[in-house]
């Protein structure tokens, strides 16, 4: 069973470790499993990469010390850190629970 949400992602750097943007949560979100990050309306969400391909609605980011996926439509972008976007393949480890 392939647990990947997408085959490709867009990142600001080859390691996907640089922030792409920051936004404000438009509403509360509780993910269906541990691969998702939960947040409350108004919280700051930091985006590290954006899935592309079959699951373009999910981005990966952090809220406090928690990291995971969330629906991009729940975020109002208020700061861009980078305009660079590299297209890279996803890895199996992008979709495991820590």
Short mmCIF file of N, CA, C and O in Angstrom, two decimals:
data_model
loop_
_atom_site.label_atom_id
_atom_site.label_comp_id
_atom_site.label_asym_id
_atom_site.label_seq_id
_atom_site.Cartn_x
_atom_site.Cartn_y
_atom_site.Cartn_z
N UNK A 1 0.85 -1.20 0.00
CA UNK A 1 0.00 0.00 0.00
C UNK A 1 0.88 1.25 0.00
O UNK A 1 1.73 1.40 0.87
N UNK A 2 0.70 2.08 -0.98
CA UNK A 2 1.47 3.31 -1.08
C UNK A 2 0.82 4.38 -0.20
O UNK A 2 -0.31 4.77 -0.43
N UNK A 3 1.55 4.84 0.80
CA UNK A 3 1.02 5.82 1.74
C UNK A 3 1.31 7.25 1.31
O UNK A 3 0.99 8.19 2.01
N UNK A 4 1.91 7.42 0.16
CA UNK A 4 2.24 8.77 -0.30
C UNK A 4 0.99 9.51 -0.74
O UNK A 4 0.14 8.96 -1.42
N UNK A 5 0.90 10.77 -0.36
CA UNK A 5 -0.20 11.62 -0.82
C UNK A 5 0.08 12.15 -2.22
O UNK A 5 -0.83 12.52 -2.95
N UNK A 6 1.37 12.24 -2.59
CA UNK A 6 1.76 12.79 -3.90
C UNK A 6 3.14 12.27 -4.26
O UNK A 6 3.90 11.85 -3.41
N UNK A 7 3.45 12.33 -5.54
CA UNK A 7 4.75 11.88 -6.04
C UNK A 7 5.80 12.98 -6.04
O UNK A 7 6.99 12.72 -6.07
N UNK A 8 5.34 14.26 -6.04
CA UNK A 8 6.27 15.38 -6.15
C UNK A 8 5.91 16.46 -5.15
O UNK A 8 4.80 16.51 -4.64
N UNK A 9 6.89 17.33 -4.89
CA UNK A 9 6.68 18.45 -3.97
C UNK A 9 7.49 19.65 -4.45
O UNK A 9 8.46 19.49 -5.19
N UNK A 10 7.08 20.84 -4.01
CA UNK A 10 7.80 22.07 -4.30
C UNK A 10 8.42 22.57 -3.01
O UNK A 10 7.74 22.67 -1.99
N UNK A 11 9.72 22.88 -3.06
CA UNK A 11 10.47 23.32 -1.89
C UNK A 11 11.28 24.56 -2.23
O UNK A 11 11.52 24.86 -3.40
N UNK A 12 11.76 25.26 -1.19
CA UNK A 12 12.59 26.44 -1.39
C UNK A 12 14.07 26.08 -1.57
O UNK A 12 14.84 26.86 -2.08
N UNK A 13 14.46 24.86 -1.14
CA UNK A 13 15.85 24.41 -1.25
C UNK A 13 15.85 22.89 -1.45
O UNK A 13 14.82 22.24 -1.23
N UNK A 14 16.98 22.30 -1.87
CA UNK A 14 17.02 20.86 -2.17
C UNK A 14 16.67 19.95 -0.98
O UNK A 14 16.21 18.84 -1.18
N UNK A 15 16.87 20.42 0.25
CA UNK A 15 16.55 19.61 1.42
C UNK A 15 15.15 19.86 1.96
O UNK A 15 14.72 19.22 2.92
N UNK A 16 14.45 20.84 1.40
CA UNK A 16 13.12 21.24 1.88
C UNK A 16 13.16 21.66 3.35
O UNK A 16 12.21 21.45 4.10
N UNK A 17 14.28 22.28 3.75
CA UNK A 17 14.44 22.69 5.14
C UNK A 17 14.23 24.20 5.33
O UNK A 17 14.08 24.66 6.45
N UNK A 18 14.23 24.95 4.23
CA UNK A 18 14.00 26.39 4.33
C UNK A 18 12.51 26.70 4.27
O UNK A 18 11.76 26.04 3.54
N UNK A 19 12.11 27.71 5.03
CA UNK A 19 10.71 28.12 5.01
C UNK A 19 10.34 28.73 3.67
O UNK A 19 11.11 29.50 3.10
N UNK A 20 9.16 28.39 3.18
CA UNK A 20 8.64 28.99 1.96
C UNK A 20 7.78 30.21 2.29
O UNK A 20 7.92 31.25 1.68
N UNK A 21 6.89 30.03 3.28
CA UNK A 21 6.00 31.12 3.65
C UNK A 21 5.40 30.88 5.04
O UNK A 21 5.57 29.81 5.61
N UNK A 22 4.74 31.90 5.53
CA UNK A 22 4.04 31.82 6.82
C UNK A 22 2.62 32.31 6.59
O UNK A 22 2.38 33.17 5.76
N UNK A 23 1.70 31.74 7.33
CA UNK A 23 0.32 32.17 7.21
C UNK A 23 -0.41 32.08 8.52
O UNK A 23 0.13 31.62 9.53
N UNK A 24 -1.65 32.52 8.49
CA UNK A 24 -2.52 32.49 9.66
C UNK A 24 -3.63 31.49 9.39
O UNK A 24 -4.25 31.52 8.32
N UNK A 25 -3.89 30.63 10.36
CA UNK A 25 -4.96 29.64 10.23
C UNK A 25 -6.31 30.35 10.19
O UNK A 25 -6.62 31.16 11.04
N UNK A 26 -7.11 30.03 9.16
CA UNK A 26 -8.42 30.65 8.98
C UNK A 26 -9.50 29.97 9.84
O UNK A 26 -10.54 30.54 10.07
N UNK A 27 -9.24 28.73 10.26
CA UNK A 27 -10.17 28.00 11.12
C UNK A 27 -9.43 26.88 11.81
O UNK A 27 -8.30 26.57 11.47
N UNK A 28 -10.06 26.27 12.80
CA UNK A 28 -9.47 25.13 13.50
C UNK A 28 -9.32 23.96 12.53
O UNK A 28 -10.16 23.78 11.64
N UNK A 29 -8.27 23.16 12.73
CA UNK A 29 -8.08 21.96 11.92
C UNK A 29 -7.55 20.84 12.80
O UNK A 29 -6.60 21.03 13.57
N UNK A 30 -8.19 19.68 12.70
CA UNK A 30 -7.71 18.47 13.37
C UNK A 30 -7.58 17.39 12.31
O UNK A 30 -8.56 17.01 11.68
N UNK A 31 -6.35 16.96 12.08
CA UNK A 31 -6.08 15.99 11.03
C UNK A 31 -6.59 14.60 11.36
O UNK A 31 -6.79 14.26 12.53
N UNK A 32 -6.78 13.76 10.31
CA UNK A 32 -7.31 12.41 10.49
C UNK A 32 -6.31 11.43 11.11
O UNK A 32 -6.71 10.41 11.65
N UNK A 33 -4.99 11.73 11.04
CA UNK A 33 -4.00 10.85 11.66
C UNK A 33 -2.74 11.66 12.00
O UNK A 33 -2.70 12.87 11.80
N UNK A 34 -1.72 10.97 12.51
CA UNK A 34 -0.53 11.64 13.03
C UNK A 34 0.36 12.28 11.95
O UNK A 34 1.30 12.98 12.26
N UNK A 35 0.03 12.07 10.69
CA UNK A 35 0.80 12.73 9.63
C UNK A 35 0.38 14.18 9.44
O UNK A 35 1.04 14.94 8.73
N UNK A 36 -0.69 14.58 10.09
CA UNK A 36 -1.23 15.93 9.95
C UNK A 36 -0.89 16.77 11.17
O UNK A 36 -0.73 16.24 12.27
N UNK A 37 -0.80 18.07 10.97
CA UNK A 37 -0.58 19.00 12.07
C UNK A 37 -1.92 19.64 12.42
O UNK A 37 -2.70 19.99 11.54
N UNK A 38 -2.20 19.74 13.71
CA UNK A 38 -3.45 20.36 14.18
C UNK A 38 -3.18 21.81 14.53
O UNK A 38 -2.09 22.16 14.98
N UNK A 39 -4.18 22.66 14.32
CA UNK A 39 -4.04 24.05 14.72
C UNK A 39 -5.38 24.67 15.02
O UNK A 39 -6.43 24.11 14.69
N UNK A 40 -5.33 25.82 15.68
CA UNK A 40 -6.52 26.59 16.02
C UNK A 40 -6.56 27.84 15.15
O UNK A 40 -5.52 28.34 14.71
N UNK A 41 -7.74 28.34 14.92
CA UNK A 41 -7.93 29.58 14.15
C UNK A 41 -7.04 30.67 14.73
O UNK A 41 -6.97 30.85 15.94
N UNK A 42 -6.33 31.38 13.83
CA UNK A 42 -5.49 32.49 14.25
C UNK A 42 -4.03 32.13 14.51
O UNK A 42 -3.19 33.01 14.59
N UNK A 43 -3.73 30.83 14.64
CA UNK A 43 -2.35 30.42 14.90
C UNK A 43 -1.48 30.62 13.66
O UNK A 43 -1.95 30.53 12.53
N UNK A 44 -0.19 30.88 13.90
CA UNK A 44 0.78 31.00 12.81
C UNK A 44 1.17 29.60 12.34
O UNK A 44 1.44 28.72 13.15
N UNK A 45 1.17 29.41 11.01
CA UNK A 45 1.55 28.13 10.41
C UNK A 45 2.70 28.43 9.44
O UNK A 45 2.60 29.33 8.61
N UNK A 46 3.81 27.68 9.58
CA UNK A 46 4.99 27.86 8.75
C UNK A 46 5.05 26.76 7.71
O UNK A 46 4.96 25.58 8.05
N UNK A 47 5.19 27.14 6.43
CA UNK A 47 5.15 26.18 5.32
C UNK A 47 6.55 25.85 4.82
O UNK A 47 7.32 26.74 4.48
N UNK A 48 6.88 24.54 4.79
CA UNK A 48 8.17 24.07 4.31
C UNK A 48 8.11 23.49 2.90
O UNK A 48 9.06 23.61 2.15
N UNK A 49 7.00 22.84 2.55
CA UNK A 49 6.85 22.39 1.16
C UNK A 49 5.39 22.18 0.81
O UNK A 49 4.53 22.09 1.68
N UNK A 50 5.16 22.16 -0.51
CA UNK A 50 3.81 22.06 -1.07
C UNK A 50 3.76 20.81 -1.94
O UNK A 50 4.59 20.65 -2.83
N UNK A 51 2.80 19.94 -1.67
CA UNK A 51 2.65 18.74 -2.51
C UNK A 51 2.05 19.13 -3.86
O UNK A 51 1.20 20.02 -3.93
N UNK A 52 2.53 18.48 -4.90
CA UNK A 52 1.99 18.71 -6.25
C UNK A 52 1.71 17.36 -6.89
O UNK A 52 2.22 16.34 -6.45
N UNK A 53 0.87 17.37 -7.91
CA UNK A 53 0.48 16.11 -8.55
C UNK A 53 -0.90 15.72 -8.08
O UNK A 53 -1.82 16.52 -8.14
N UNK A 54 -1.02 14.48 -7.53
CA UNK A 54 -2.35 14.01 -7.19
C UNK A 54 -2.96 14.69 -5.96
O UNK A 54 -4.16 14.68 -5.79
N UNK A 55 -2.15 15.30 -5.10
CA UNK A 55 -2.70 15.90 -3.89
C UNK A 55 -2.24 17.35 -3.72
O UNK A 55 -1.49 17.68 -2.82
N UNK A 56 -2.70 18.21 -4.61
CA UNK A 56 -2.25 19.61 -4.60
C UNK A 56 -2.86 20.42 -3.47
O UNK A 56 -2.45 21.54 -3.22
N UNK A 57 -3.84 19.86 -2.76
CA UNK A 57 -4.50 20.63 -1.71
C UNK A 57 -3.75 20.56 -0.38
O UNK A 57 -4.11 21.25 0.56
N UNK A 58 -2.72 19.70 -0.26
CA UNK A 58 -1.98 19.57 0.99
C UNK A 58 -0.61 20.24 0.95
O UNK A 58 0.12 20.10 -0.03
N UNK A 59 -0.32 20.97 2.04
CA UNK A 59 1.00 21.54 2.25
C UNK A 59 1.55 20.95 3.53
O UNK A 59 0.79 20.45 4.36
N UNK A 60 2.87 21.02 3.70
CA UNK A 60 3.52 20.53 4.92
C UNK A 60 4.13 21.70 5.66
O UNK A 60 4.78 22.57 5.06
N UNK A 61 3.91 21.71 6.96
CA UNK A 61 4.44 22.80 7.75
C UNK A 61 4.40 22.53 9.23
O UNK A 61 4.10 21.42 9.67
N UNK A 62 4.69 23.60 9.99
CA UNK A 62 4.76 23.45 11.43
C UNK A 62 3.92 24.49 12.15
O UNK A 62 3.71 25.60 11.66
N UNK A 63 3.45 24.08 13.32
CA UNK A 63 2.77 24.96 14.27
C UNK A 63 3.45 24.68 15.59
O UNK A 63 3.37 23.56 16.10
N UNK A 64 4.18 25.66 16.12
CA UNK A 64 4.99 25.40 17.31
C UNK A 64 6.02 24.34 16.99
O UNK A 64 6.71 24.42 15.98
N UNK A 65 6.09 23.28 17.81
CA UNK A 65 7.06 22.21 17.56
C UNK A 65 6.45 21.03 16.81
O UNK A 65 7.11 20.03 16.58
N UNK A 66 5.18 21.15 16.42
CA UNK A 66 4.50 20.08 15.68
C UNK A 66 4.65 20.28 14.17
O UNK A 66 4.55 21.40 13.68
N UNK A 67 4.86 19.17 13.44
CA UNK A 67 5.04 19.22 11.99
C UNK A 67 4.08 18.25 11.34
O UNK A 67 3.84 17.16 11.86
N UNK A 68 3.51 18.65 10.20
CA UNK A 68 2.64 17.73 9.48
C UNK A 68 1.95 18.40 8.31
O UNK A 68 2.25 19.54 7.96
N UNK A 69 1.01 17.67 7.73
CA UNK A 69 0.26 18.16 6.57
C UNK A 69 -1.01 18.87 7.01
O UNK A 69 -1.55 18.61 8.09
N UNK A 70 -1.49 19.74 6.15
CA UNK A 70 -2.75 20.45 6.39
C UNK A 70 -3.29 20.92 5.05
O UNK A 70 -2.53 21.08 4.09
N UNK A 71 -4.60 21.17 4.97
CA UNK A 71 -5.18 21.68 3.71
C UNK A 71 -4.76 23.13 3.49
O UNK A 71 -4.94 23.98 4.37
N UNK A 72 -4.18 23.41 2.34
CA UNK A 72 -3.67 24.76 2.06
C UNK A 72 -4.78 25.82 2.09
O UNK A 72 -4.51 26.98 2.39
N UNK A 73 -6.01 25.42 1.81
CA UNK A 73 -7.13 26.38 1.80
C UNK A 73 -7.44 26.96 3.17
O UNK A 73 -8.18 27.94 3.27
N UNK A 74 -6.89 26.37 4.23
CA UNK A 74 -7.15 26.87 5.58
C UNK A 74 -6.13 27.92 6.01
O UNK A 74 -6.16 28.39 7.14
N UNK A 75 -5.23 28.28 5.10
CA UNK A 75 -4.15 29.21 5.45
C UNK A 75 -4.26 30.50 4.65
O UNK A 75 -4.45 30.48 3.44
N UNK A 76 -4.15 31.62 5.36
CA UNK A 76 -4.07 32.93 4.72
C UNK A 76 -2.59 33.34 4.78
O UNK A 76 -2.07 33.61 5.86
N UNK A 77 -1.91 33.35 3.62
CA UNK A 77 -0.48 33.67 3.57
C UNK A 77 -0.28 35.14 3.93
O UNK A 77 -0.93 36.01 3.36
N UNK A 78 0.63 35.40 4.88
CA UNK A 78 0.92 36.79 5.21
C UNK A 78 2.40 37.15 5.10
O UNK A 78 2.77 38.28 5.31
N UNK A 79 3.25 36.17 4.77
CA UNK A 79 4.66 36.48 4.54
C UNK A 79 5.30 35.39 3.68
O UNK A 79 5.17 34.21 3.99
N UNK A 80 6.00 35.80 2.62
CA UNK A 80 6.77 34.86 1.79
C UNK A 80 8.24 34.98 2.15
O UNK A 80 8.77 36.09 2.18
N UNK A 81 8.88 33.85 2.44
CA UNK A 81 10.30 33.84 2.75
C UNK A 81 11.15 33.62 1.51
O UNK A 81 12.28 34.03 1.46
N UNK A 82 10.59 32.94 0.53
CA UNK A 82 11.35 32.60 -0.67
C UNK A 82 10.43 32.54 -1.88
O UNK A 82 9.30 32.08 -1.78
N UNK A 83 10.93 33.02 -2.99
CA UNK A 83 10.18 32.89 -4.25
C UNK A 83 10.74 31.75 -5.09
O UNK A 83 10.24 31.46 -6.15
N UNK A 84 11.82 31.13 -4.60
CA UNK A 84 12.40 29.96 -5.26
C UNK A 84 11.48 28.77 -5.04
O UNK A 84 11.02 28.54 -3.93
N UNK A 85 11.21 28.03 -6.10
CA UNK A 85 10.45 26.78 -5.95
C UNK A 85 11.11 25.70 -6.78
O UNK A 85 11.11 25.78 -8.00
N UNK A 86 11.69 24.72 -6.10
CA UNK A 86 12.29 23.58 -6.77
C UNK A 86 11.29 22.44 -6.74
O UNK A 86 10.65 22.20 -5.72
N UNK A 87 11.17 21.74 -7.86
CA UNK A 87 10.27 20.58 -7.90
C UNK A 87 11.11 19.33 -7.65
O UNK A 87 12.09 19.08 -8.34
N UNK A 88 10.73 18.57 -6.62
CA UNK A 88 11.49 17.40 -6.20
C UNK A 88 10.56 16.20 -6.01
O UNK A 88 9.38 16.38 -5.74
N UNK A 89 11.10 14.98 -6.11
CA UNK A 89 10.27 13.81 -5.82
C UNK A 89 10.03 13.69 -4.32
O UNK A 89 10.88 14.08 -3.53
N UNK A 90 8.87 13.18 -3.94
CA UNK A 90 8.63 12.92 -2.52
C UNK A 90 9.35 11.63 -2.16
O UNK A 90 9.72 10.83 -3.02
N UNK A 91 9.52 11.43 -0.87
CA UNK A 91 10.19 10.25 -0.34
C UNK A 91 9.20 9.53 0.58
O UNK A 91 8.34 10.18 1.17
N UNK A 92 9.36 8.23 0.72
CA UNK A 92 8.49 7.47 1.62
C UNK A 92 8.49 8.09 3.03
O UNK A 92 7.46 8.12 3.70
N UNK A 93 9.63 8.60 3.46
CA UNK A 93 9.74 9.18 4.81
C UNK A 93 8.96 10.50 4.96
O UNK A 93 8.75 10.95 6.07
N UNK A 94 8.54 11.10 3.85
CA UNK A 94 7.71 12.32 3.92
C UNK A 94 6.33 12.00 4.49
O UNK A 94 5.60 12.91 4.89
N UNK A 95 5.96 10.73 4.52
CA UNK A 95 4.58 10.37 4.89
C UNK A 95 4.49 9.39 6.05
O UNK A 95 3.55 8.64 6.16
N UNK A 96 5.50 9.42 6.93
CA UNK A 96 5.45 8.57 8.12
C UNK A 96 5.16 9.42 9.34
O UNK A 96 5.37 10.61 9.34
N UNK A 97 4.68 8.77 10.39
CA UNK A 97 4.39 9.47 11.64
C UNK A 97 5.64 9.45 12.52
O UNK A 97 6.31 8.42 12.61
N UNK A 98 5.92 10.57 13.15
CA UNK A 98 7.07 10.64 14.05
C UNK A 98 6.62 10.73 15.49
O UNK A 98 5.60 11.29 15.79
#
